[in-house]
Short mmCIF file of C-alpha atoms and ligand atoms in Angstrom, two decimals:
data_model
loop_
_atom_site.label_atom_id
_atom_site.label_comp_id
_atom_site.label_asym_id
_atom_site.label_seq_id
_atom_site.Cartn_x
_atom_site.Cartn_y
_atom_site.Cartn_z
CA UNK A 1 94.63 72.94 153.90
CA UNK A 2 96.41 73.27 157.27
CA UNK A 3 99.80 73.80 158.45
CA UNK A 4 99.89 72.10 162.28
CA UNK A 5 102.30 74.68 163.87
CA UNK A 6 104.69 72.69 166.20
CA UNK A 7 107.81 71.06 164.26
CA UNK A 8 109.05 67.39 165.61
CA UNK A 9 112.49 67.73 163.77
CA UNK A 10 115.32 65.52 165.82
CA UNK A 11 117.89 65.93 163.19
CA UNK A 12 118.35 69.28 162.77
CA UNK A 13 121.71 69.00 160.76
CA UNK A 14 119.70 66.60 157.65
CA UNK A 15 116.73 69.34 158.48
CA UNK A 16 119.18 72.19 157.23
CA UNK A 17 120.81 70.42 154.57
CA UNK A 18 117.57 69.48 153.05
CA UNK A 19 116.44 73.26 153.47
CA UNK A 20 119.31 74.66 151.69
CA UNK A 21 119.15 72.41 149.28
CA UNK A 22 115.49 72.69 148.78
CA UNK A 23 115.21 76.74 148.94
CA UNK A 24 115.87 77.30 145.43
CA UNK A 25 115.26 73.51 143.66
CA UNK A 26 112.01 73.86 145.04
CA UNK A 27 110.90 76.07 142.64
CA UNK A 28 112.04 74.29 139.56
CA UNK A 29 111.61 70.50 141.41
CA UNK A 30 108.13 69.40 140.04
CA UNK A 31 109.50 70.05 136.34
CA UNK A 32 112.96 68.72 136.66
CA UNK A 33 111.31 65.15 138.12
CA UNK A 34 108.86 64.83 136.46
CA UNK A 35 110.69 61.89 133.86
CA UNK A 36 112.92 60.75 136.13
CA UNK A 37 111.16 59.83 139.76
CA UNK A 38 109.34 57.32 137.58
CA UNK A 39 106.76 55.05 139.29
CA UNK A 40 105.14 57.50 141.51
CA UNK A 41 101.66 57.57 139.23
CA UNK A 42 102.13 53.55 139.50
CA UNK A 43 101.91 54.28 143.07
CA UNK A 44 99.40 56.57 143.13
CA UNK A 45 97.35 54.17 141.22
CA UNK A 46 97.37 51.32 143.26
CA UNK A 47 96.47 52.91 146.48
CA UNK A 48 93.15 52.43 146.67
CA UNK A 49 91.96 55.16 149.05
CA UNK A 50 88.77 54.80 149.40
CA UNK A 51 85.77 57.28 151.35
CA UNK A 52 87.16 58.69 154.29
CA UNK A 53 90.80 56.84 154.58
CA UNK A 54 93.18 58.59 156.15
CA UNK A 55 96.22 59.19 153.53
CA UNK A 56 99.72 60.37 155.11
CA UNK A 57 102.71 61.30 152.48
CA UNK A 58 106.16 60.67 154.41
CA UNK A 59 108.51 63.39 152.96
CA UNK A 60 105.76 64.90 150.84
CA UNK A 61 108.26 67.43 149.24
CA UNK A 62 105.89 69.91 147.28
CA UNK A 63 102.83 68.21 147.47
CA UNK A 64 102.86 66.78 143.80
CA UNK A 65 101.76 63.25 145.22
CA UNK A 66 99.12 64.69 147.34
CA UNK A 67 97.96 66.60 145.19
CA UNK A 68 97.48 64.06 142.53
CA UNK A 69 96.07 61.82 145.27
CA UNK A 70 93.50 64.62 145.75
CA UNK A 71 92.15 64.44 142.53
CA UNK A 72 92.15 61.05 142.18
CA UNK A 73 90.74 60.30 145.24
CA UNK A 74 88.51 63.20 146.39
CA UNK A 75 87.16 61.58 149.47
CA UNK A 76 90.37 60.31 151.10
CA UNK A 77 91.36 62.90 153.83
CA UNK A 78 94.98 63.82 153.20
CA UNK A 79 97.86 64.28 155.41
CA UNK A 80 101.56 64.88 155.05
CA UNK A 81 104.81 65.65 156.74
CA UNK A 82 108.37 66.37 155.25
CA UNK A 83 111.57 67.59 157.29
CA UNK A 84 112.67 70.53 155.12
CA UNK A 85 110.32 73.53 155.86
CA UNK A 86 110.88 74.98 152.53
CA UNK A 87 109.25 72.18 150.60
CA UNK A 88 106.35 72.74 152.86
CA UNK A 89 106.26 76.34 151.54
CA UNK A 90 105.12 75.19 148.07
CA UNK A 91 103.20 72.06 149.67
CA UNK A 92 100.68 74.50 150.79
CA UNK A 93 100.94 76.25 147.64
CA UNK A 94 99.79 72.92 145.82
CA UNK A 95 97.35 71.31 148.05
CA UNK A 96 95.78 75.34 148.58
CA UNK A 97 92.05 74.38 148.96
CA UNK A 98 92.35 71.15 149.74
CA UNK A 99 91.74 69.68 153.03
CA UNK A 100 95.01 68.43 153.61
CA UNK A 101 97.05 68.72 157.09
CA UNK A 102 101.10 69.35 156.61
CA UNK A 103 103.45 69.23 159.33
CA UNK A 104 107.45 69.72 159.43
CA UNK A 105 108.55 66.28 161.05
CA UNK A 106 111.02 64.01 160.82
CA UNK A 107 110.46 60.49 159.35
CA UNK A 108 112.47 58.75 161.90
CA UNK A 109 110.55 60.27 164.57
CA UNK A 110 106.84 60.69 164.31
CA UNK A 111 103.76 59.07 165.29
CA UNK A 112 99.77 59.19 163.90
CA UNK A 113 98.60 61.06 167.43
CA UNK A 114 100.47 64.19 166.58
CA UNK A 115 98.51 64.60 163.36
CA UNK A 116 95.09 63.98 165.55
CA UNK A 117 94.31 59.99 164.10
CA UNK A 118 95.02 57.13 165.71
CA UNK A 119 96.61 55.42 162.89
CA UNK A 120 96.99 56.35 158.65
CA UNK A 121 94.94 53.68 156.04
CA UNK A 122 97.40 54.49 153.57
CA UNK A 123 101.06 55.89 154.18
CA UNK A 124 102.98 56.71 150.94
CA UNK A 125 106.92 57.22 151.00
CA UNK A 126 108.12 58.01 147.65
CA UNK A 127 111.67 58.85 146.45
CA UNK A 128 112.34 60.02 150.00
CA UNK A 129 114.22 56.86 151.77
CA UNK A 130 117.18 57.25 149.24
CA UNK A 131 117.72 61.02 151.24
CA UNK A 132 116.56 60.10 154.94
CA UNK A 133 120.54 58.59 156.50
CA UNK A 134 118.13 56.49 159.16
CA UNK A 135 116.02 54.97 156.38
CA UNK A 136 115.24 51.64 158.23
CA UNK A 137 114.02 53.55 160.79
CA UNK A 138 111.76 55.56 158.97
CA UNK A 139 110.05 52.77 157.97
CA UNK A 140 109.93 51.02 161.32
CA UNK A 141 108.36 54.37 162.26
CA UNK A 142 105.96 54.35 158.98
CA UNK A 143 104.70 50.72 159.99
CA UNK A 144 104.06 51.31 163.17
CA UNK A 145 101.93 54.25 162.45
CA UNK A 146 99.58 52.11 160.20
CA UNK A 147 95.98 51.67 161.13
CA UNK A 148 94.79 47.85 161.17
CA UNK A 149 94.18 46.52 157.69
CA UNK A 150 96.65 49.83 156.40
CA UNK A 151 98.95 49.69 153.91
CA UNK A 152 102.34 51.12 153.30
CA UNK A 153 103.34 52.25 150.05
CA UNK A 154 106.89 52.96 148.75
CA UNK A 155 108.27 53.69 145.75
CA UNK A 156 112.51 54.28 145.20
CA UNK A 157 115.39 54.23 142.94
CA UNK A 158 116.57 50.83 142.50
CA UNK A 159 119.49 49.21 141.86
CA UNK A 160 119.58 49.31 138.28
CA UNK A 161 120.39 45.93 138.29
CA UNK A 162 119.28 45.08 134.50
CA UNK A 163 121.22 48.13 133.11
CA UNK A 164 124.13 48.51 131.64
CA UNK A 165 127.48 49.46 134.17
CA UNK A 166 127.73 52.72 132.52
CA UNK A 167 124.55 53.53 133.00
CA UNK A 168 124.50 52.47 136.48
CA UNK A 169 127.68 54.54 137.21
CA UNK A 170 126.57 57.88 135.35
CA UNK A 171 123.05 57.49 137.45
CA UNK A 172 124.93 57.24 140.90
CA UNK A 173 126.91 59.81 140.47
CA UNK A 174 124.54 62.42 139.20
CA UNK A 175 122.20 60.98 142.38
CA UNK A 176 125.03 61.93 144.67
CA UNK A 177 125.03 65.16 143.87
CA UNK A 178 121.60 65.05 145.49
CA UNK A 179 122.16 63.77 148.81
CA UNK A 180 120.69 60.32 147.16
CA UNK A 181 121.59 56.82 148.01
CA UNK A 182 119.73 54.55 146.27
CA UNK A 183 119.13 51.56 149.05
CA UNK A 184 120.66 48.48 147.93
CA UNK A 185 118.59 46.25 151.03
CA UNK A 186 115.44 48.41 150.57
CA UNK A 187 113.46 45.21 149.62
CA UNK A 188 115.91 42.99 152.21
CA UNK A 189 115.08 45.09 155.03
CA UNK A 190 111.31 46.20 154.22
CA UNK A 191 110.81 41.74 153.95
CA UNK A 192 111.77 41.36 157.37
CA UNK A 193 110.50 44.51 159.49
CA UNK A 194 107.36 43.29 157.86
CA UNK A 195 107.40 40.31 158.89
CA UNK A 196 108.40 40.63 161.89
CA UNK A 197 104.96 42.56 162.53
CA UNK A 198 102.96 39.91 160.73
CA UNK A 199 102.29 41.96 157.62
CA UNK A 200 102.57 41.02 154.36
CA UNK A 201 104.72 42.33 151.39
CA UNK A 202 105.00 43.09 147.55
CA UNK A 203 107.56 43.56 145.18
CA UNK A 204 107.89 44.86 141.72
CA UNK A 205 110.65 46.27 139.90
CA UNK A 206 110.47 48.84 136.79
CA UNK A 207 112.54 49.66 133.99
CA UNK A 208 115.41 47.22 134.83
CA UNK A 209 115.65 48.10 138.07
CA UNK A 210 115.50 51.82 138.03
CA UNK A 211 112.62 51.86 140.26
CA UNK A 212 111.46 49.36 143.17
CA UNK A 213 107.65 49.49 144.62
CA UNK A 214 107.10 47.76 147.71
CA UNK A 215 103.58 47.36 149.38
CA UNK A 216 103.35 46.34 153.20
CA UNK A 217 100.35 45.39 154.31
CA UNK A 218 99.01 44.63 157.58
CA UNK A 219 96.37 42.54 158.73
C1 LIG B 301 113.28 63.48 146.39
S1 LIG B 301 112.14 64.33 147.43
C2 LIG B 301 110.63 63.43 147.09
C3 LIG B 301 109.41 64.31 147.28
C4 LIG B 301 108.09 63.59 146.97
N1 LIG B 301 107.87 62.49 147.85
C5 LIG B 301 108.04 63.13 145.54
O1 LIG B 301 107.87 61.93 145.29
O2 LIG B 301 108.11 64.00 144.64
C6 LIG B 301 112.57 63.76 149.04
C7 LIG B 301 111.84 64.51 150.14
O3 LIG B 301 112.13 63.84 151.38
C8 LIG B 301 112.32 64.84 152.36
N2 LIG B 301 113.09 64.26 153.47
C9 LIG B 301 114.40 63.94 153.49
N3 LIG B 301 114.73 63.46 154.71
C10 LIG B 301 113.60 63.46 155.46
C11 LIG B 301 113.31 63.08 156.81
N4 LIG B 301 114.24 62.59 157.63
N5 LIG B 301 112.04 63.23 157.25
C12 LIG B 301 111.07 63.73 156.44
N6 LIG B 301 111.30 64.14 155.17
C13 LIG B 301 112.55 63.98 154.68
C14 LIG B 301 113.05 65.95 151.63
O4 LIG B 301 112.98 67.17 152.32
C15 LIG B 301 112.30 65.95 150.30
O5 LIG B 301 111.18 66.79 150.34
#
């Protein structure tokens, strides 16, 4: 595993508020989500990383995903990138033997040449878009960093749309509390940016709504 040293971070105020959130929920973070960022093993399943494909995790958080994409496949070469610094600290802890490449970047603003490739086979943004303000743009960003025949993979809160109100209400304000905004034109958005670019694109919802997976996929 490798941490690239320079930092592309153009937001600098989300960078710190993620960090100080981060510096102590890091520790207890893998735990606490495990239940309830549901979907991500879904995820993880269909990616399909085969021999040598170049996997990137957009706002990798503490390597859980990575790791877990490690093990299940041990010949994809592994890459990942997450704004807040401190998550990176127990990234490295988790992918620690692994041949994985981390770098402290911002979503909005990064591109596949300053991780050495020339594009990513697989780019995986999980639970991260709800917390990133810019969120179209990360993806905008996240497509245009995908190799030809790559695939983008995200997986998000939903909009709970088959629960009850109740439910709905009690889940967006605990999110808030978290810097979390579930987006309500994640799939609306993620259609037409990938269409624009002549790509196609998936949708499935779990558990009512609670989670949405969307795969883009470009010729
Ligand atoms: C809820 S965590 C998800 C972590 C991991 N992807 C997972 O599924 O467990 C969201 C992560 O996105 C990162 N993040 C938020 N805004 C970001 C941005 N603009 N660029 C890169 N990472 C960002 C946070 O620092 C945090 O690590």
């Amino acid at each position: 595993m490798s941490r690239m040293p320079e930092a592309i971070v153009s937001d600098r105020e989300h960078a710190g508020r993620m960090d100080r959130m981060y510096r102590t929920q890091r520790h207890i973070y893998d735990v606490t989500r495990k239940y309830y960022l549901f979907g991500r093993d879904t995820l993880i399943d269909g990616l399909g990383a085969g021999s040598g494909s170049r996997v990137l995790e957009v706002g990798c958080g503490t390597g859980r995903n990575l790791a877990l994409i490690a093990r299940r496949y041990p010949r994809a070469k592994l890459y990942g990138l997450d704004i807040s610094a401190e998550m990176l600290i127990s990234a490295e802890k988790a992918l620690a033997g692994r041949n994985a490449i981390l770098k402290t970047a911002d979503a909005t603003d990064f591109n596949a040449r300053a991780f050495g490739v020339d594009g990513f086979d697989r780019i995986v943004i999980s639970y991260a878009l709800s917390m990133i303000p810019d969120w179209d743009k990360a993806i905008d960003t996240a497509l245009d960093a995908l190799a030809p025949g790559g695939t983008l993979h995200i997986a998000d809160f939903g909009q709970q749309e088959g629960l009850p109100p109740i439910a709905r209400r009690i889940l967006t304000a605990w999110l808030t509390r978290f810097h979390v905004t579930p987006r309500a034109q994640l799939m609306t958005v993620a259609t037409a940016k990938a269409h624009e670019r002549g790509m196609t694109l998936e949708t499935t919802t779990l558990g009512r709504g609670y989670a949405w997976l969307l795969v883009c996929r470009r010729p």
